XYZ file of C-alpha atoms in Angstrom:
549
model
C -70.575 110.385 -15.143
C -74.409 109.525 -14.816
C -76.377 110.292 -18.081
C -78.810 112.549 -15.990
C -75.869 115.095 -15.712
C -76.120 115.668 -19.303
C -79.776 116.156 -19.345
C -79.934 119.797 -18.827
C -77.493 120.546 -21.688
C -79.846 118.371 -24.054
C -82.991 119.707 -22.733
C -81.846 123.472 -23.050
C -80.956 122.481 -26.815
C -84.352 120.903 -27.243
C -86.106 123.765 -25.721
C -84.435 126.173 -28.188
C -85.543 124.048 -31.044
C -89.097 123.952 -29.413
C -89.389 127.566 -28.811
C -88.348 128.247 -32.440
C -90.776 125.632 -33.872
C -93.530 127.221 -31.691
C -93.108 130.573 -33.331
C -92.610 129.004 -36.819
C -95.708 127.038 -36.548
C -97.773 130.025 -35.804
C -96.453 132.492 -38.368
C -95.889 130.067 -41.197
C -99.138 128.097 -41.408
C -102.166 129.258 -43.551
C -104.399 130.342 -40.837
C -106.509 132.968 -42.670
C -109.138 130.306 -43.671
C -109.309 128.791 -40.100
C -109.254 132.157 -38.383
C -112.344 133.272 -40.760
C -114.273 130.251 -39.858
C -113.558 130.179 -36.048
C -114.565 133.993 -35.896
C -118.103 133.111 -36.782
C -118.334 130.584 -33.727
C -116.176 131.974 -30.878
C -115.104 135.159 -29.487
C -112.184 136.729 -31.426
C -110.484 137.780 -28.238
C -110.150 133.973 -27.112
C -108.533 132.805 -30.562
C -106.353 135.975 -30.799
C -105.073 135.420 -27.260
C -104.334 131.510 -28.026
C -102.280 132.977 -31.127
C -100.301 135.371 -29.225
C -99.698 133.301 -26.182
C -98.226 130.367 -28.258
C -96.070 133.154 -29.848
C -94.931 134.503 -26.487
C -94.346 131.019 -25.160
C -92.027 130.049 -28.002
C -89.888 133.296 -27.700
C -89.693 132.684 -23.950
C -88.632 129.189 -24.281
C -85.805 130.341 -26.647
C -84.696 132.745 -24.170
C -84.941 130.331 -21.138
C -82.944 127.677 -23.100
C -79.673 129.109 -21.919
C -80.675 128.957 -18.196
C -82.056 125.220 -18.588
C -78.526 124.542 -20.017
C -76.868 126.202 -16.885
C -79.334 124.156 -14.513
C -80.903 127.537 -13.280
C -83.809 126.779 -10.850
C -85.589 129.711 -11.882
C -85.282 128.790 -15.382
C -86.878 125.509 -14.731
C -89.784 126.928 -12.829
C -90.831 129.259 -15.666
C -90.149 126.954 -18.252
C -92.459 124.414 -16.773
C -95.344 127.358 -16.487
C -94.599 128.568 -19.993
C -94.922 125.003 -21.402
C -98.288 124.203 -19.539
C -99.596 127.621 -20.588
C -98.497 126.949 -24.331
C -100.032 123.418 -24.273
C -103.292 124.567 -22.761
C -103.642 127.643 -25.255
C -103.609 125.075 -28.192
C -107.244 124.043 -26.857
C -108.503 127.347 -28.022
C -107.173 126.796 -31.684
C -109.480 126.071 -34.184
C -106.618 123.801 -35.955
C -104.529 122.018 -33.196
C -100.842 121.769 -34.007
C -100.506 118.037 -32.764
C -96.698 117.694 -33.276
C -96.201 121.013 -31.455
C -98.416 119.878 -28.549
C -96.634 116.316 -28.404
C -93.104 118.072 -28.385
C -94.076 120.614 -25.739
C -95.425 117.749 -23.642
C -92.465 115.568 -23.963
C -90.078 118.452 -22.868
C -92.492 119.244 -19.880
C -92.429 115.722 -18.747
C -88.658 115.588 -18.996
C -88.296 118.716 -17.019
C -90.461 117.213 -14.297
C -88.671 113.900 -14.293
C -85.133 115.467 -13.829
C -86.184 118.500 -11.947
C -83.433 117.671 -9.320
C -80.937 118.579 -11.917
C -81.895 122.242 -12.025
C -80.631 123.353 -8.513
C -78.461 126.213 -9.425
C -79.313 129.686 -8.195
C -79.919 132.776 -10.555
C -76.909 134.736 -11.316
C -76.257 137.898 -9.135
C -77.818 140.809 -10.727
C -76.615 144.388 -11.300
C -78.595 147.598 -11.796
C -78.444 147.168 -15.403
C -80.651 144.292 -15.264
C -83.894 146.459 -15.553
C -82.750 148.163 -18.407
C -81.882 144.806 -20.270
C -85.309 143.393 -19.349
C -86.845 146.589 -20.772
C -84.901 146.071 -24.064
C -85.983 142.315 -24.306
C -89.441 142.928 -23.300
C -90.133 145.581 -25.620
C -88.552 143.680 -28.498
C -90.443 140.620 -27.727
C -93.956 142.114 -27.201
C -93.303 144.677 -30.230
C -92.515 141.513 -32.520
C -95.671 139.666 -31.396
C -97.822 142.616 -31.804
C -96.550 143.097 -35.556
C -97.118 139.353 -36.072
C -100.761 139.392 -34.812
C -101.600 142.077 -37.171
C -99.917 140.331 -40.198
C -100.887 136.826 -39.597
C -103.956 136.774 -37.343
C -106.178 139.571 -38.291
C -104.928 140.559 -41.776
C -108.250 139.680 -43.118
C -109.991 142.213 -40.921
C -107.702 145.094 -42.105
C -109.351 147.908 -43.997
C -107.220 148.860 -47.134
C -103.597 147.806 -47.778
C -101.712 149.863 -45.130
C -97.913 149.792 -45.133
C -95.554 148.174 -43.041
C -94.656 151.268 -41.520
C -98.229 152.056 -40.652
C -98.494 148.502 -39.016
C -95.473 149.358 -36.881
C -96.963 152.717 -35.809
C -100.191 151.117 -34.850
C -98.434 148.460 -32.595
C -96.482 151.449 -31.032
C -99.421 153.419 -30.367
C -101.245 150.496 -29.043
C -98.818 150.100 -26.347
C -99.691 153.421 -24.844
C -103.567 152.951 -25.394
C -103.954 155.119 -28.698
C -105.303 154.210 -32.063
C -103.051 153.910 -34.864
C -103.517 154.311 -38.678
C -104.394 150.824 -39.458
C -108.169 150.377 -39.172
C -110.467 147.134 -38.878
C -113.648 146.131 -40.700
C -114.991 144.861 -37.161
C -115.228 146.641 -34.092
C -114.857 143.349 -32.229
C -111.192 142.886 -33.801
C -110.463 146.341 -33.336
C -111.263 146.132 -29.734
C -109.326 142.881 -29.397
C -106.179 144.222 -31.153
C -106.433 147.490 -28.871
C -106.573 145.642 -25.567
C -104.014 142.913 -26.446
C -101.385 145.541 -27.507
C -102.262 147.733 -24.312
C -101.510 144.730 -21.930
C -98.115 144.086 -23.885
C -97.536 147.878 -23.345
C -98.233 147.693 -19.684
C -95.988 144.322 -19.217
C -93.304 146.086 -21.070
C -93.121 148.615 -18.480
C -94.115 146.777 -15.365
C -91.565 143.943 -15.685
C -88.534 146.234 -15.408
C -89.961 148.354 -12.748
C -90.613 145.162 -10.766
C -86.924 144.236 -11.118
C -85.937 147.821 -10.137
C -87.796 147.753 -6.894
C -86.979 144.060 -6.369
C -83.862 143.654 -3.982
C -80.833 143.338 -5.929
C -77.861 140.966 -5.069
C -74.949 143.007 -6.693
C -71.906 141.399 -8.220
C -69.252 142.189 -5.292
C -66.243 143.684 -6.933
C -63.051 144.402 -5.255
C -63.138 147.785 -3.650
C -60.116 150.052 -2.901
C -59.635 148.885 0.534
C -59.545 145.228 -0.563
C -57.037 146.088 -3.340
C -54.821 147.501 -0.782
C -55.413 144.644 1.373
C -54.362 142.555 -1.498
C -51.414 144.466 -2.521
C -49.761 144.245 1.123
C -50.178 140.318 0.978
C -48.399 140.217 -2.319
C -45.665 142.605 -1.278
C -45.041 140.695 1.802
C -45.184 137.316 0.357
C -41.586 136.182 -1.321
C -43.403 133.436 -3.242
C -45.890 135.706 -4.929
C -46.405 135.038 -8.615
C -45.657 137.540 -11.209
C -49.387 138.195 -11.875
C -50.407 138.296 -8.246
C -50.556 142.177 -8.218
C -52.751 142.265 -11.034
C -55.390 140.621 -8.616
C -56.034 144.339 -7.400
C -57.847 145.215 -10.416
C -61.072 146.777 -9.293
C -63.314 145.162 -12.144
C -62.351 141.846 -10.388
C -64.152 139.818 -7.601
C -61.985 138.111 -4.967
C -62.536 134.789 -3.020
C -60.929 135.204 0.425
C -59.472 132.596 2.756
C -61.509 132.589 6.229
C -58.375 134.316 7.698
C -58.234 136.874 4.861
C -54.507 136.360 4.262
C -54.971 134.521 1.236
C -57.506 134.591 -1.895
C -58.254 134.242 -5.688
C -59.382 136.974 -8.074
C -61.908 136.144 -10.596
C -64.641 137.223 -12.956
C -67.974 135.825 -13.883
C -68.098 136.306 -17.695
C -70.898 134.773 -19.691
C -71.712 131.971 -17.220
C -67.905 131.117 -16.813
C -66.322 131.844 -13.454
C -63.020 132.760 -14.714
C -60.106 132.717 -12.100
C -57.238 134.897 -13.135
C -53.726 133.676 -12.488
C -52.645 131.734 -9.229
C -54.093 132.547 -5.853
C -52.204 135.317 -3.741
C -51.161 134.531 -0.179
C -49.236 131.432 1.257
C -49.442 128.497 -0.639
C -50.977 126.560 2.433
C -54.175 128.409 1.940
C -54.742 127.890 -1.499
C -56.510 124.518 -1.223
C -59.013 126.441 1.326
C -59.433 129.319 -1.373
C -59.835 126.923 -4.285
C -62.539 124.725 -2.611
C -64.640 128.067 -1.812
C -64.349 128.768 -5.336
C -65.271 125.332 -6.598
C -68.322 125.640 -4.204
C -69.192 128.886 -5.571
C -69.200 127.775 -9.240
C -71.384 124.663 -8.197
C -73.877 126.850 -6.359
C -74.703 128.960 -9.567
C -73.840 126.139 -12.006
C -71.036 128.206 -13.516
C -68.476 126.741 -15.592
C -65.245 127.074 -13.797
C -61.807 127.926 -15.680
C -58.569 129.299 -14.547
C -56.528 131.630 -17.062
C -52.907 132.164 -16.842
C -51.900 130.075 -13.821
C -48.657 128.569 -13.238
C -47.735 124.844 -13.143
C -47.682 124.653 -9.351
C -51.242 126.313 -9.055
C -52.449 124.052 -12.233
C -51.467 120.917 -10.498
C -53.438 121.747 -7.494
C -56.510 122.658 -9.532
C -56.307 119.390 -11.544
C -55.813 117.403 -8.269
C -59.163 118.897 -6.899
C -61.282 119.060 -9.922
C -59.921 116.538 -12.490
C -59.784 119.276 -15.182
C -57.503 119.515 -17.899
C -54.527 121.832 -18.289
C -53.668 123.466 -21.695
C -50.416 125.064 -22.273
C -51.306 128.514 -23.693
C -47.980 130.203 -23.784
C -44.984 131.446 -21.457
C -43.942 134.441 -19.676
C -40.749 136.099 -20.469
C -38.716 136.545 -17.185
C -35.149 138.471 -17.264
C -32.856 137.361 -14.525
C -31.076 140.731 -13.845
C -28.036 139.098 -12.641
C -27.516 137.196 -15.924
C -28.680 139.914 -18.211
C -25.677 141.665 -20.506
C -25.401 142.980 -23.879
C -22.278 141.093 -24.984
C -22.088 138.236 -27.342
C -23.521 137.542 -30.853
C -26.883 136.448 -29.421
C -27.422 140.074 -28.147
C -26.146 141.838 -31.391
C -29.529 143.030 -32.781
C -30.526 144.529 -29.397
C -27.229 146.276 -29.097
C -27.784 147.623 -32.479
C -31.177 148.898 -31.937
C -29.895 150.580 -28.745
C -27.169 152.148 -30.308
C -29.193 153.654 -33.214
C -31.533 155.083 -30.746
C -28.834 156.908 -28.640
C -27.573 158.208 -31.762
C -31.177 159.727 -32.960
C -30.970 161.393 -29.412
C -32.939 159.108 -27.230
C -32.506 158.782 -23.598
C -34.179 156.420 -21.307
C -34.752 157.130 -17.513
C -36.228 154.740 -14.875
C -37.740 156.212 -11.692
C -40.404 155.247 -8.923
C -43.831 156.802 -9.193
C -43.330 158.868 -6.245
C -40.444 160.458 -8.049
C -42.469 161.710 -11.019
C -43.112 165.850 -11.079
C -46.520 166.874 -11.504
C -45.736 167.816 -15.130
C -44.624 164.278 -16.075
C -47.777 162.831 -14.342
C -50.048 165.286 -16.354
C -48.207 164.546 -19.564
C -48.161 160.596 -18.861
C -51.926 160.711 -18.423
C -52.502 162.469 -21.713
C -50.315 160.257 -23.689
C -51.636 156.904 -22.102
C -54.862 157.830 -23.662
C -53.422 159.368 -26.804
C -51.039 156.303 -27.660
C -54.038 153.947 -27.594
C -55.004 155.524 -30.716
C -58.743 154.804 -29.980
C -58.267 151.130 -29.248
C -60.058 150.006 -25.997
C -57.768 148.937 -23.199
C -57.233 145.374 -22.890
C -56.328 143.043 -20.035
C -57.599 140.956 -17.294
C -54.928 138.520 -15.908
C -51.885 140.265 -16.755
C -52.492 144.102 -16.411
C -53.878 146.685 -14.304
C -57.323 148.702 -14.991
C -55.924 151.829 -13.734
C -53.124 154.424 -14.297
C -51.352 156.525 -11.710
C -53.636 155.423 -9.142
C -52.905 156.407 -5.306
C -52.991 152.569 -4.686
C -49.976 151.654 -6.772
C -47.445 153.742 -5.068
C -44.669 150.868 -5.676
C -44.836 151.310 -9.512
C -41.631 152.040 -11.482
C -41.897 154.062 -14.689
C -39.184 154.050 -17.538
C -39.456 157.033 -19.953
C -37.929 157.405 -23.326
C -37.417 161.037 -24.657
C -35.799 162.224 -27.957
C -34.660 165.715 -27.499
C -36.880 166.163 -24.398
C -40.026 164.959 -26.114
C -41.763 162.034 -24.584
C -41.970 158.994 -27.100
C -42.503 156.038 -25.292
C -42.683 154.756 -21.709
C -43.377 151.361 -19.790
C -44.678 150.919 -16.328
C -43.846 148.049 -14.045
C -45.794 146.483 -11.102
C -44.336 145.076 -8.021
C -43.841 141.314 -8.024
C -43.368 140.339 -4.366
C -40.492 141.953 -2.610
C -37.731 141.607 -5.148
C -39.046 141.585 -8.425
C -41.300 143.608 -11.008
C -43.771 142.822 -13.757
C -44.409 144.746 -16.925
C -48.020 146.377 -16.676
C -48.134 148.980 -19.542
C -46.148 149.450 -22.518
C -46.904 152.457 -24.976
C -45.330 154.522 -27.513
C -45.954 157.185 -30.234
C -46.375 156.218 -33.743
C -43.695 158.539 -34.522
C -41.238 156.616 -32.343
C -38.312 155.198 -33.869
C -37.631 151.390 -33.842
C -35.429 150.357 -31.183
C -37.061 152.335 -28.366
C -38.632 149.618 -26.686
C -35.252 147.690 -26.378
C -33.877 151.016 -24.999
C -36.591 151.201 -22.601
C -36.198 147.281 -21.320
C -32.397 147.857 -21.103
C -32.743 150.804 -19.106
C -35.286 148.964 -16.868
C -32.908 146.084 -16.606
C -29.910 148.410 -15.583
C -32.238 150.201 -12.857
C -33.431 146.665 -11.439
C -29.733 145.544 -11.076
C -28.604 148.763 -9.369
C -31.908 148.557 -6.860
C -31.463 144.916 -5.859
C -34.322 143.851 -8.196
C -33.790 140.256 -9.018
C -36.184 139.625 -11.993
C -38.329 141.463 -14.631
C -41.467 139.903 -15.961
C -41.923 141.160 -19.749
C -44.792 140.070 -22.165
C -46.599 136.993 -22.264
C -45.890 135.106 -25.253
C -49.007 133.116 -26.567
C -48.275 129.451 -27.951
C -44.658 130.528 -27.890
C -43.655 126.658 -28.007
C -45.517 126.153 -31.420
C -43.229 128.950 -32.913
C -40.200 127.491 -31.372
C -40.719 124.034 -32.293
C -41.930 124.763 -35.816
C -38.562 126.693 -36.429
C -36.754 123.250 -35.983
C -35.724 121.254 -39.154
C -37.355 118.259 -37.495
C -40.756 119.818 -37.158
C -43.778 118.089 -38.757
C -46.573 119.324 -41.362
C -49.255 119.562 -38.476
C -46.812 121.723 -36.322
C -46.132 124.023 -39.251
C -49.962 124.133 -40.068
C -50.346 125.460 -36.476
C -47.881 128.006 -36.918
C -49.373 129.284 -39.969
C -52.718 129.657 -38.446
C -51.138 131.747 -35.516
C -49.466 133.887 -38.196
C -52.639 134.528 -39.853
C -54.486 135.574 -36.709
C -51.232 137.553 -35.589
C -52.580 140.093 -38.437
C -55.027 141.344 -35.638
C -53.732 140.100 -32.254
C -49.968 140.195 -31.466
C -48.842 136.861 -31.087
C -45.721 135.888 -33.049
C -44.441 139.341 -32.946
C -44.504 139.363 -29.213
C -42.546 135.990 -28.956
C -40.000 137.285 -31.341
C -39.523 140.561 -29.342
C -39.301 138.816 -26.101
C -36.891 136.089 -27.287
C -34.303 138.917 -28.173
C -33.713 139.316 -24.629
C -32.731 135.772 -23.717
C -35.428 135.253 -20.888
C -36.263 132.403 -18.783
C -39.614 130.969 -20.002
C -42.339 130.422 -17.438
C -45.240 128.264 -18.717
C -48.781 129.572 -18.357
C -52.100 127.378 -18.541
C -55.930 127.309 -19.162
C -57.330 125.146 -16.973
C -60.848 123.910 -18.103
C -63.132 121.119 -17.250
C -63.847 119.454 -20.777
C -63.292 120.191 -24.505
C -67.008 120.897 -25.004
C -66.486 123.969 -22.839
C -63.587 125.415 -24.541
C -65.541 127.714 -27.025
C -67.646 128.991 -24.112
C -64.428 129.445 -22.052
C -62.647 130.962 -25.148
C -65.449 133.561 -25.652
C -65.365 134.428 -21.939
C -61.675 135.030 -21.917
C -61.657 137.037 -25.211
C -64.298 139.346 -23.376
C -62.537 139.618 -20.237
C -59.301 140.529 -21.884
C -61.140 143.065 -24.285
C -60.425 141.121 -27.491
C -64.051 140.612 -28.246
């Protein structure tokens, strides 16, 4: 790979350092003596403006560094302008920061030399961007206003105002009012007043300009597209067990030209995160992948695939040269092979018999067979039984409950003496299989209720010609399985112990142990990523998408 391809990443890091240095050089150096001398020879406004300009340029460079790392063309344009202004502003300073100017100049020259590396479009924006700009702009300008009073004009302040009074003066200045802080010189007072008023106007006008500017929204799946995806998934006998979850309304979709295949995805923190396998006929997957690769390149997004099968992973690797990481296995019950006989199923049998003795009954039915009373009760329990935790899921769950879109769902309800204690929902997986979507229970439910529900679901599936049931995803299952063997080494056991530590907060080992009770087939799932240096960035994006962060 050419060295120039690494330039944006290193320049972005360098720009963050330069921006921090610009700010630190202005607020940590002893300017008081120099400022006092320069005031005798030049307009106070000129020197004060140079001070605030240098602070602004430093803070903006820190913000822009992320865009530079991601090859954003607009970030490059602004960075060049800001660096030029920052260097020019030093000409008005009494004491020149030579190192400051040299470093800024080096970054500016490098940006110009490697300008062709900054080709990416800006990310599609949403209606929240003006509010984000307002928050960032206010914080930035307010901080600079406080620094101007504390470091640039502190000698001209009358008395010893408190820090609260300084904050009030800056805030009042934003709206053109005089604050409690008074200045010995009318020149300084006018300069501070004008500067703060300009900051206040900028704080308001920038978000307004963004609001009225034409916004290119992030194209999320609408209900019509969700229904179209559902029809494709139901008709295709080779659909993946996660394909139905491509209908989530918080995802986007890349369609094939014929609109008979596609790939769901989400852009999270600069990562284009594809979810599971493409849906539709396999012959169209290559076309869909090519379009996603082009989209990621257009915006310089990091491309990653979460939870894909081996078949899709091989095609992604063939096209991109990316690497696959085995992140876990999906437990799949083959209904014709499932039975409760034998010693290996003893613990499951005991749990089921226990719950039945306690008065539990499990019943499976399709969503259209639910009564109005059952629907109302399930909606309440679906919220109550989360016990304040936010709903998780991205690649392996739906984002809605009892929606008219999902008219093929299967519900399995467990009641104790007529009282609902737990339930599971299953989404369609092609024509003849189902995939677990939601598993909720009351904290008062007895142990064994989940085993009872899954067994009831399996019995229902066998009676209704449903061939397979996809259960939970067991993250890093192979590590636990191999570490249990007597031949396992120290490193493997250490990995298991680390996963056990994190299992205190996220179900990792417990899901594997629970799934293993049912003697399922294990289907591997992969994370496909471009390089090891991107793993942290991708991991954060996956965590946010799944609701773990």
